[in-house]
CSV table of C-alpha atoms and ligand atoms in Angstrom, one decimal:
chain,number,residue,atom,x,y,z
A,1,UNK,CA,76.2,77.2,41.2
A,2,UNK,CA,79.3,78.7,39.1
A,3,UNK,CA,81.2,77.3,36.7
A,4,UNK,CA,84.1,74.6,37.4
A,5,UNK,CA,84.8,72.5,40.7
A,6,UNK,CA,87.4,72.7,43.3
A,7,UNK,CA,89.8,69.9,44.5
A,8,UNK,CA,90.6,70.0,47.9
A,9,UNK,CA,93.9,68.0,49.3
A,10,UNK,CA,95.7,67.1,52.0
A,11,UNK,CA,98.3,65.4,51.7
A,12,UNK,CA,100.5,63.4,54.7
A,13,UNK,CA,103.4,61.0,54.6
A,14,UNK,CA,101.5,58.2,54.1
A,15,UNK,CA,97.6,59.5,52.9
A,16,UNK,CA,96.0,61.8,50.8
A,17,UNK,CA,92.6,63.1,51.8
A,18,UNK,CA,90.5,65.0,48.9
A,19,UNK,CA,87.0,66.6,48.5
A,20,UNK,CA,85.6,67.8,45.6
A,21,UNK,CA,83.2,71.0,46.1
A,22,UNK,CA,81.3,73.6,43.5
A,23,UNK,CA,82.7,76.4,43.5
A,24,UNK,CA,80.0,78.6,45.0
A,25,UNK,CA,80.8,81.0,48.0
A,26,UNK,CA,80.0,78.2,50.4
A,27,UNK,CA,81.0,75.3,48.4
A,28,UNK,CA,78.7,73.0,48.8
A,29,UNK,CA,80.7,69.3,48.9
A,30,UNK,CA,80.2,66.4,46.0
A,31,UNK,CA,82.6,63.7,47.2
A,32,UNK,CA,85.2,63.0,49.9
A,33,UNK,CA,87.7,60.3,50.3
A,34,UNK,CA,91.0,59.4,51.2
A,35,UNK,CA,94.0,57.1,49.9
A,36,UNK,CA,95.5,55.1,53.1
A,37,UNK,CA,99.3,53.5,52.7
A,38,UNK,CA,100.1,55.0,49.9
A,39,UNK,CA,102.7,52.8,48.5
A,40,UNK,CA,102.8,49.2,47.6
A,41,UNK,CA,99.2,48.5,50.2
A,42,UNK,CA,97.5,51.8,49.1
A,43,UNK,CA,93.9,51.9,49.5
A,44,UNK,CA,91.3,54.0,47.8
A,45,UNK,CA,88.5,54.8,50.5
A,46,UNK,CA,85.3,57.0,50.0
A,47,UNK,CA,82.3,56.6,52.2
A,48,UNK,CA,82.0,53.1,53.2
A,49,UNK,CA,84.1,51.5,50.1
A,50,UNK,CA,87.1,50.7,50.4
A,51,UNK,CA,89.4,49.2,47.4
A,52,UNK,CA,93.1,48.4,46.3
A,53,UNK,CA,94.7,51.2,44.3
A,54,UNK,CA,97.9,51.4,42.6
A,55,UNK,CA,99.3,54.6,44.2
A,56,UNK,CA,102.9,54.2,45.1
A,57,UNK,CA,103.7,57.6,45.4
A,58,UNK,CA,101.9,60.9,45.6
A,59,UNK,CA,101.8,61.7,42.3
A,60,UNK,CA,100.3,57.9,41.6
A,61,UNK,CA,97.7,59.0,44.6
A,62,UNK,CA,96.9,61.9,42.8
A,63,UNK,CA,95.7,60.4,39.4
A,64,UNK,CA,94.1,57.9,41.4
A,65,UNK,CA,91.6,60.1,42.8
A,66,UNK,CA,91.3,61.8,39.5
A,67,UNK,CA,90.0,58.7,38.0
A,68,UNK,CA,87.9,57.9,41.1
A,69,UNK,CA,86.2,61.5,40.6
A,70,UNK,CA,85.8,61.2,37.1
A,71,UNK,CA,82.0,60.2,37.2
A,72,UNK,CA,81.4,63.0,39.6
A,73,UNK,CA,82.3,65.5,37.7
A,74,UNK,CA,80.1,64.9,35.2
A,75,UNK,CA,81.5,67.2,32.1
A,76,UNK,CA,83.0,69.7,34.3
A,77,UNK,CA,86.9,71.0,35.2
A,78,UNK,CA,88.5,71.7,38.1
A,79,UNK,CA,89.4,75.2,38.3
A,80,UNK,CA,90.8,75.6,42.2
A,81,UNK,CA,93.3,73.2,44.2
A,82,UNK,CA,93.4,74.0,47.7
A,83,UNK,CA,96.0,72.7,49.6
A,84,UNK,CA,96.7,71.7,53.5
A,85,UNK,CA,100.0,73.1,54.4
A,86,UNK,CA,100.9,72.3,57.8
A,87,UNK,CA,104.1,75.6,58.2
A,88,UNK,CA,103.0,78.9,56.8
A,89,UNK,CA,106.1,80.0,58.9
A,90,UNK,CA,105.9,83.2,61.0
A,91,UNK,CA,104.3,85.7,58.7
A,92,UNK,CA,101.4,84.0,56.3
A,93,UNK,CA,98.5,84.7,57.8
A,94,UNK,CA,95.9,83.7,55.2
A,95,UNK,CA,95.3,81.0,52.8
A,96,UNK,CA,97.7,82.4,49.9
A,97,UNK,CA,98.1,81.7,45.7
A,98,UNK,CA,100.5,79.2,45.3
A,99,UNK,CA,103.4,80.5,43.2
A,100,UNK,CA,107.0,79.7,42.7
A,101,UNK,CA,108.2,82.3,44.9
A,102,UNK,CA,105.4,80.6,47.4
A,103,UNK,CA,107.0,77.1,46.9
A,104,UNK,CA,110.7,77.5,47.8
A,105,UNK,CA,109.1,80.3,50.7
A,106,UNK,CA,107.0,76.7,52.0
A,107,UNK,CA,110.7,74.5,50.8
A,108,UNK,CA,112.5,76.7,53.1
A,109,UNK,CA,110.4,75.9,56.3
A,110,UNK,CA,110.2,72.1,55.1
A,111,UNK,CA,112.9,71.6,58.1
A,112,UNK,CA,110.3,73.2,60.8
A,113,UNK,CA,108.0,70.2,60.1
A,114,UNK,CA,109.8,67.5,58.2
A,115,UNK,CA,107.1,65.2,58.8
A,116,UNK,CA,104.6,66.8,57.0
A,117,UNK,CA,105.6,69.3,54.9
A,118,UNK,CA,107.9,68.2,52.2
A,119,UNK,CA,104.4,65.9,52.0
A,120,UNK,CA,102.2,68.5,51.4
A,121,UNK,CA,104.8,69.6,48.6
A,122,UNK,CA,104.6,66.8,46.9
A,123,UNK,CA,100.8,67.0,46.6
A,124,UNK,CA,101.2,70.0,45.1
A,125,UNK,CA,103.6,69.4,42.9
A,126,UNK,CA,101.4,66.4,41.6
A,127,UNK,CA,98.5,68.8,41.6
A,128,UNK,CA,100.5,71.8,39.6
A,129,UNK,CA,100.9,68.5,36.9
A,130,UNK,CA,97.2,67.2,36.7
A,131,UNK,CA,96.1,70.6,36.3
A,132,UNK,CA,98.0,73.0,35.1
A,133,UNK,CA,95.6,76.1,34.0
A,134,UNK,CA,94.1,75.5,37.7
A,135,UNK,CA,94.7,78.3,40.7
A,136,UNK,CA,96.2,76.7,43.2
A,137,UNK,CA,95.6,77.9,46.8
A,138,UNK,CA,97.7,77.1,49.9
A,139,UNK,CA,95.8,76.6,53.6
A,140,UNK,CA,98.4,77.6,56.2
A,141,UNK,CA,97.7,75.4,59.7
A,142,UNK,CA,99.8,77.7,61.8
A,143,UNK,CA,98.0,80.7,60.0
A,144,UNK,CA,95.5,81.1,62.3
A,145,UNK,CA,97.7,82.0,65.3
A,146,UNK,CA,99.8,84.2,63.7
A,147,UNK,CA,98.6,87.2,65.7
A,148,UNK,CA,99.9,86.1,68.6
A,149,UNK,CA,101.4,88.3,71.0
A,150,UNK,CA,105.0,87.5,71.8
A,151,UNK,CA,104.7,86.3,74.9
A,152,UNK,CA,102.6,83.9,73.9
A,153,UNK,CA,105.1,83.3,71.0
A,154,UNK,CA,108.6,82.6,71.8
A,155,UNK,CA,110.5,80.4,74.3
A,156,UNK,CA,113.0,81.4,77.0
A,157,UNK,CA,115.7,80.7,74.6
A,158,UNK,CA,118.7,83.2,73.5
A,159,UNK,CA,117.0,85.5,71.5
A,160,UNK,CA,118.9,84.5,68.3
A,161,UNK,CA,116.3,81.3,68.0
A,162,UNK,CA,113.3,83.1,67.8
A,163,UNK,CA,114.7,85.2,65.3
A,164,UNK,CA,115.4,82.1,63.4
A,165,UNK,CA,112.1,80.9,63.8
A,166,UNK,CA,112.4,78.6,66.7
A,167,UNK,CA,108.7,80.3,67.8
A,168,UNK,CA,105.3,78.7,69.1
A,169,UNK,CA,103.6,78.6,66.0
A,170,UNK,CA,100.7,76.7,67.0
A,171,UNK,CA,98.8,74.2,64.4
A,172,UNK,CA,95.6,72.9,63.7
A,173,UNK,CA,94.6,75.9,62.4
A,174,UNK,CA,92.3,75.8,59.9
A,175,UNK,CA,90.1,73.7,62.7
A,176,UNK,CA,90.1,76.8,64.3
A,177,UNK,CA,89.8,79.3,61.6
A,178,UNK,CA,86.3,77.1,61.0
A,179,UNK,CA,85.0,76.7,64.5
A,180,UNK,CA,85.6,80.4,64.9
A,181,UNK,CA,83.7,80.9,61.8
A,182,UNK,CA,80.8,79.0,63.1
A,183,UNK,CA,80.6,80.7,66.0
A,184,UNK,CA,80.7,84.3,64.1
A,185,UNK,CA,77.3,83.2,61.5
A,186,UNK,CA,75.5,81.0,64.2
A,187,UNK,CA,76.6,82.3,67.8
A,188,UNK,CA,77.6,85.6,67.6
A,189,UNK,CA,77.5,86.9,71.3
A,190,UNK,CA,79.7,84.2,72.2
A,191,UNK,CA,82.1,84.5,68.6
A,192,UNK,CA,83.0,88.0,70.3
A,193,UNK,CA,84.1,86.4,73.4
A,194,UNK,CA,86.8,84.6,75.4
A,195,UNK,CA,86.7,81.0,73.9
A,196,UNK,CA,88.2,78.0,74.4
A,197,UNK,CA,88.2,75.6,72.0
A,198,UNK,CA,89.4,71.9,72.2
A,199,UNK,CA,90.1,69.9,69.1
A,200,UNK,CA,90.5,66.4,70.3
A,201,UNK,CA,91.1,63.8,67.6
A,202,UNK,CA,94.1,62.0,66.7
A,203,UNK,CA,96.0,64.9,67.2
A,204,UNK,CA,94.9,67.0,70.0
A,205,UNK,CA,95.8,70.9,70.9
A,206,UNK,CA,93.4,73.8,72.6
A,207,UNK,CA,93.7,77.3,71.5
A,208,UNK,CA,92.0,80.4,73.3
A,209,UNK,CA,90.6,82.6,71.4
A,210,UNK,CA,89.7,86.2,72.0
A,211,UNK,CA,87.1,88.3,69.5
A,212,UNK,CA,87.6,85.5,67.2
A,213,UNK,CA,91.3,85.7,67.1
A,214,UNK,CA,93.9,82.9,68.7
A,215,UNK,CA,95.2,84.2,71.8
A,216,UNK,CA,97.1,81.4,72.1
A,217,UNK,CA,97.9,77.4,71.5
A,218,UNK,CA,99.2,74.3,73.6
A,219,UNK,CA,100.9,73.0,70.7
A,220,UNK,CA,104.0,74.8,69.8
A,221,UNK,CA,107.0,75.1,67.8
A,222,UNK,CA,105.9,71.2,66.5
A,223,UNK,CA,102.8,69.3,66.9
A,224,UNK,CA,104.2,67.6,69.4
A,225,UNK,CA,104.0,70.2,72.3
A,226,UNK,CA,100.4,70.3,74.7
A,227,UNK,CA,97.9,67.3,75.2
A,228,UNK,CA,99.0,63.9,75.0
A,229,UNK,CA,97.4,62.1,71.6
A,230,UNK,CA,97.2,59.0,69.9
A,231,UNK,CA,100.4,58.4,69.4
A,232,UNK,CA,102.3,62.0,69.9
A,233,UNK,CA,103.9,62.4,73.7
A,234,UNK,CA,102.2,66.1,74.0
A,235,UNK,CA,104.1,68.2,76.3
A,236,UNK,CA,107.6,66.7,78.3
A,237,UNK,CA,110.2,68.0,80.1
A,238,UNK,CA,113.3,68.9,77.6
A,239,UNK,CA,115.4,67.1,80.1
A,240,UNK,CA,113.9,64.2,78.5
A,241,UNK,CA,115.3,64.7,75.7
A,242,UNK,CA,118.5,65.3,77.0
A,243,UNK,CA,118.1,61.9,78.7
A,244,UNK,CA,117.4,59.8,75.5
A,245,UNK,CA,120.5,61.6,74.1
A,246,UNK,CA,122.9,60.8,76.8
A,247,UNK,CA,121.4,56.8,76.6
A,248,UNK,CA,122.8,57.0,73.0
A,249,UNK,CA,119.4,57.1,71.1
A,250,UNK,CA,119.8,59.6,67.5
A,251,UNK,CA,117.3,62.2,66.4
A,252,UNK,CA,115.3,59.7,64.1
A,253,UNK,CA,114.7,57.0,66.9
A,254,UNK,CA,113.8,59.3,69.2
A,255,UNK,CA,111.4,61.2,66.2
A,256,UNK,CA,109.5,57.8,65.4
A,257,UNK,CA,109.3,57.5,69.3
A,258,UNK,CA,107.9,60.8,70.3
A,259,UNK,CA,105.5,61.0,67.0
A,260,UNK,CA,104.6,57.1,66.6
A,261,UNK,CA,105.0,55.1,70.0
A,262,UNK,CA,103.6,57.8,72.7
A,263,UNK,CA,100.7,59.2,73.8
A,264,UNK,CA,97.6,57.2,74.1
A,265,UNK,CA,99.3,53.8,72.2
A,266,UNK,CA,102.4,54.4,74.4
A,267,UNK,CA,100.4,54.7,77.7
A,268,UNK,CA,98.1,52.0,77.5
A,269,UNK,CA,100.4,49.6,75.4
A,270,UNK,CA,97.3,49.1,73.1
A,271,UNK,CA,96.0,51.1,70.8
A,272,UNK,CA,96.2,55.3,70.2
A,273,UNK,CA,92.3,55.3,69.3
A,274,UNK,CA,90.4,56.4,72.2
A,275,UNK,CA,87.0,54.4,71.2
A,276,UNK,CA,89.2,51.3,71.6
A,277,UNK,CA,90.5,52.5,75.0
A,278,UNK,CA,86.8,53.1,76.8
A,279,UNK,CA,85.7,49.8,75.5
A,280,UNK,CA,88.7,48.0,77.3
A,281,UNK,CA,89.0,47.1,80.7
A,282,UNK,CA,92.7,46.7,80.8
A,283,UNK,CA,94.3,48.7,83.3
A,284,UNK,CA,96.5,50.6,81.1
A,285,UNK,CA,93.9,51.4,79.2
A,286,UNK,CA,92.1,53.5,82.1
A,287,UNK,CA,95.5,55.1,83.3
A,288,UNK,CA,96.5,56.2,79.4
A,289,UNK,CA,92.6,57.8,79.7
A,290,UNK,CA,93.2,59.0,83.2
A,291,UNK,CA,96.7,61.1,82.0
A,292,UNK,CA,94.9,62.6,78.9
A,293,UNK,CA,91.6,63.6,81.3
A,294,UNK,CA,94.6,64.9,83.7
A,295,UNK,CA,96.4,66.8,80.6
A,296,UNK,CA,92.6,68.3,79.4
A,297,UNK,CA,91.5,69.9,83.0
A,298,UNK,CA,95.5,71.0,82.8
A,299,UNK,CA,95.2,72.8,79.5
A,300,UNK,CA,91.8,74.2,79.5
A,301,UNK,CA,93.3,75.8,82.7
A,302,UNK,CA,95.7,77.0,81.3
A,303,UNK,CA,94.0,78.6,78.5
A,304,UNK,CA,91.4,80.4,80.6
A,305,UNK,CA,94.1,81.9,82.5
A,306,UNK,CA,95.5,82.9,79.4
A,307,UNK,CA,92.1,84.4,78.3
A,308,UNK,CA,91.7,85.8,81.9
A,309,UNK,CA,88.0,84.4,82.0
A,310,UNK,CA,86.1,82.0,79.8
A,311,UNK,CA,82.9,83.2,77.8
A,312,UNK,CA,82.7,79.7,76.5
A,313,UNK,CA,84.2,76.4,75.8
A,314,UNK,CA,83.6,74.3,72.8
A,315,UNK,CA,85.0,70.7,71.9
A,316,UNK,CA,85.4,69.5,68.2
A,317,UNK,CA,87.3,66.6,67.1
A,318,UNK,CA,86.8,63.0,66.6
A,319,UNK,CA,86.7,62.6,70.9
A,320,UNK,CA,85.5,66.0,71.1
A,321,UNK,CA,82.6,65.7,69.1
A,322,UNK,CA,81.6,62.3,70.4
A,323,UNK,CA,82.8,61.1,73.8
A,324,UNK,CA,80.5,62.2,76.6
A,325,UNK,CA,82.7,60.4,78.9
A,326,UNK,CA,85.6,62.1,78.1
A,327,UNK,CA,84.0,65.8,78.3
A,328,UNK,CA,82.0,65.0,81.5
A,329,UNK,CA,85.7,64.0,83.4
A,330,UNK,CA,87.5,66.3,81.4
A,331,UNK,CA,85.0,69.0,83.2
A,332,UNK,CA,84.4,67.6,86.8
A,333,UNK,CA,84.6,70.1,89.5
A,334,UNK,CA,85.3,72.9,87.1
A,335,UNK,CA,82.4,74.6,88.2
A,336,UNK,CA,85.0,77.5,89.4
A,337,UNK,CA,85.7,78.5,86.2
A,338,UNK,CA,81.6,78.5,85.3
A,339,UNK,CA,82.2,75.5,83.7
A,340,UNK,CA,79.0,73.0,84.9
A,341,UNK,CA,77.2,70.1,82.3
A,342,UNK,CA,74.2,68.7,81.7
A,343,UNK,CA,74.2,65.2,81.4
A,344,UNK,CA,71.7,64.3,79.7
A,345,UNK,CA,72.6,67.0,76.9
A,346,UNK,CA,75.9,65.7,77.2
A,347,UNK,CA,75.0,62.3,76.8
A,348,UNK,CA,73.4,62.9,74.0
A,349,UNK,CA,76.5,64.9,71.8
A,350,UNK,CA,74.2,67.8,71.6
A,351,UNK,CA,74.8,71.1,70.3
A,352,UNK,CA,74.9,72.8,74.0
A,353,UNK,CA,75.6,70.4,76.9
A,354,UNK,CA,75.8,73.1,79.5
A,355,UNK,CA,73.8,73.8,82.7
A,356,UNK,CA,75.6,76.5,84.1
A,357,UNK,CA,76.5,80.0,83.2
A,358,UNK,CA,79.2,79.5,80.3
A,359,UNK,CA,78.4,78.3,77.4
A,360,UNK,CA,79.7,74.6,76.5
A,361,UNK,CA,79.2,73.7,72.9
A,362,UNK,CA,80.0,70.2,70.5
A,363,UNK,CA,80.6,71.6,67.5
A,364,UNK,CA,81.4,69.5,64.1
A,365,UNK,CA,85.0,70.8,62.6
A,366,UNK,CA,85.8,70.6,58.7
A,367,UNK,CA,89.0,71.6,57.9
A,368,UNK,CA,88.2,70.4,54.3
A,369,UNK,CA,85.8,73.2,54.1
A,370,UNK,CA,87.6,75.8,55.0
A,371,UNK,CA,89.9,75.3,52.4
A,372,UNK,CA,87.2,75.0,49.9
A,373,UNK,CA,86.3,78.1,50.7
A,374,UNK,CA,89.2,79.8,50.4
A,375,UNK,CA,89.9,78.6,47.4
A,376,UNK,CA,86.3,79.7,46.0
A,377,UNK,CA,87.3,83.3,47.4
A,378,UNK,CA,90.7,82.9,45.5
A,379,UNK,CA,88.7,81.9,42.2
A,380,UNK,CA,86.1,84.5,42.5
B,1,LIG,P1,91.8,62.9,62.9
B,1,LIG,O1,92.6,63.8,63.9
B,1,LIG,O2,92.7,61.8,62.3
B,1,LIG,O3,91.0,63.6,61.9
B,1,LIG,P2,89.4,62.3,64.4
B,1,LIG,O4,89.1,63.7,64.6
B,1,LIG,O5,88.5,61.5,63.5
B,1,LIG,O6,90.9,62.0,63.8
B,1,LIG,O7,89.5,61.6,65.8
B,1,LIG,C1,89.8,60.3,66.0
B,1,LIG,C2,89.7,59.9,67.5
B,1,LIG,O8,88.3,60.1,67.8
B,1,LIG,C3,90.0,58.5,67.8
B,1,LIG,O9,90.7,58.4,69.0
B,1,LIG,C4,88.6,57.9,68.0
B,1,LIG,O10,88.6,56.8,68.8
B,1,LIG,C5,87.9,59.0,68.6
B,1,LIG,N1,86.4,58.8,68.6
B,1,LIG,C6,85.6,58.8,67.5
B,1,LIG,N2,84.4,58.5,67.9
B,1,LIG,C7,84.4,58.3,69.3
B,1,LIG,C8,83.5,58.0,70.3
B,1,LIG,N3,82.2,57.8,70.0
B,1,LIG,N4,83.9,57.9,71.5
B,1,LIG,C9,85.2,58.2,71.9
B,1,LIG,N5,86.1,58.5,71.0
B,1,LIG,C10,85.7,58.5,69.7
């Protein structure tokens, strides 16, 4: 093991999740928790504790972890921070030193994703003051997509927007980045492939990727664009929009109602967390699953098209990792695209849960680690 540990954060409006690694090539992981509500409830969580914390803001959060670590690190320093940043904008592609210049580059596309990334700033503001002799590394979640051709890129708008960034960025990224980097040490006939892969957890998007590089995303210029999820619309008709406007809602209401009161809690009136929704036998419940099942078999149709062909398909995420149910309906009659399970292999969340001739594979994600090791690279 080398000298020092590395911090990881990622920091949201109203959490901070950490991990603390070695700092090895392939960091192996000490300790991972979260703060929920940060604010007057906050809570300190790591495994299956959970305890009150005073952490009203993100710089409180910050030295709260620090003191929860501190018996974990056991004499040593932290010498990396690495950072979730959800906009890297249109031209970092790669996790990237955090600098000044870097700062007001990440200030500057703070009003691409309001929601998250003056967030992410503050964590690493509060980080750059606990530890200030530590590199600091930035994990872009639009990085991953960043080669994508334009087509795949822009919108039908004047052509004065794209050039002012109104573009398909595409997020969860750093999923990706680690699926595909799973598939290129443990499955390497199929890493060099057309793949599909479906991240389906609170936030849901599908990117198709081609030799390991995304082709392209359903989410878009926001993380609102694509599958419906727990409590994001996914994709709508702009006229929508228009609509709300005209009925005299402003830009906030109709923000907390796209990002907070949709999707999955919108639909079934009842909760955004899909184990909730299978266990209930309320009839909204069903339809909410029925129009996310509807939006999946959409989307991963979508994205084979876009791949023209499909070497394999692989679900991660919270309900991609662990709903059989949802995969098996998600799937039906999609044998036309090669796409055939096996039940019992389904049933039983295992690593390949195919029965016909493309690969289908349940694969773990860890965005956490994937910024670990970046920042290890960074350090070394
Ligand atoms: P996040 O995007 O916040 O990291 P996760 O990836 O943990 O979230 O995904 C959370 C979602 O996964 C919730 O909707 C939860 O109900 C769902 N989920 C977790 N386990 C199961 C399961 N066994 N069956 C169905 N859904 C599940």
């Amino acid at each position: 093991m080398s000298d020092g540990l590395i911090l990881t954060l990622n920091a949201g409006s109203s959490s901070i999740k950490f991990g603390l690694y070695d700092s090895a090539p392939e960091p192996e992981e000490r300790l991972r928790g979260q703060i929920d509500r940060l604010g007057p409830e906050a809570r300190l969580v790591i495994g299956d504790t959970s305890s009150d914390v005073d952490a009203p803001d993100h710089a409180a959060g910050l030295s709260a972890i620090l003191d929860a670590m501190e018996p974990h690190l056991k004499g040593a320093t932290i010498r990396g921070v690495g950072h979730r940043v959800v906009h890297g904008g249109a031209d970092l592609d790669a996790p990237h030193l955090i600098t000044s210049d870097l700062i007001a580059t990440l200030e500057a596309l703070a009003p691409l994703a309001p929601l998250h990334q003056p967030h992410n700033l503050a964590g690493i503001r509060a980080a750059i003051g606990a530890f200030p002799d530590a590199v600091q590394v930035a994990c872009f979640d639009t990085a991953f997509h960043r080669g994508h051709p334009w087509v795949n890129d822009t919108f039908a708008l004047p052509r004065r927007f794209y050039d002012e960034g109104v573009r398909r960025y595409g997020f969860h990224g750093l999923s990706y980045a680690f699926i595909a980097g799973t598939l290129a040490s443990d499955h390497a006939d199929i890493a060099q492939g057309r793949v599909i892969v479906a991240h389906l957890g609170n936030g849901a998007s599908l990117c198709a990727i081609r030799e390991g590089r995304s082709v392209g995303s359903t989410m878009g210029f926001s993380a609102l664009d694509g599958m419906p999820m727990g409590t994001r619309s996914g994709q709508l008709d702009p006229g929508v929009i228009l609509h709300f406007l005209a009925q005299g809602m402003d830009a906030d209401e109709i923000t907390t109602l796209l990002y907070r009161e949709s999707g999955l809690l919108g639909l079934s009136g009842l909760s955004h967390d899909m184990r909730t929704l299978l266990a209930s036998d309320v009839k909204s419940a069903s339809e909410a699953i029925d129009y996310y099942v509807f939006r999946l078999r959409r989307e991963i149709g979508a994205m084979a098209a876009v791949l023209g062909g499909l070497d394999a398909l692989v679900f991660t995420g919270g309900i991609g990792e662990n709903s059989p149910e949802i995969r098996a309906r998600g799937l039906e009659g999609m044998a036309f695209l090669g796409l055939d399970l096996d039940p019992k292999a389904n049933a039983q969340n295992a690593l390949r849960i195919e029965q016909g001739a493309v690969p289908i594979l349940v694969l773990p994600t860890d965005e956490e680690r994937i910024i670990a090791r970046a920042t290890a690279a960074a350090l070394a």
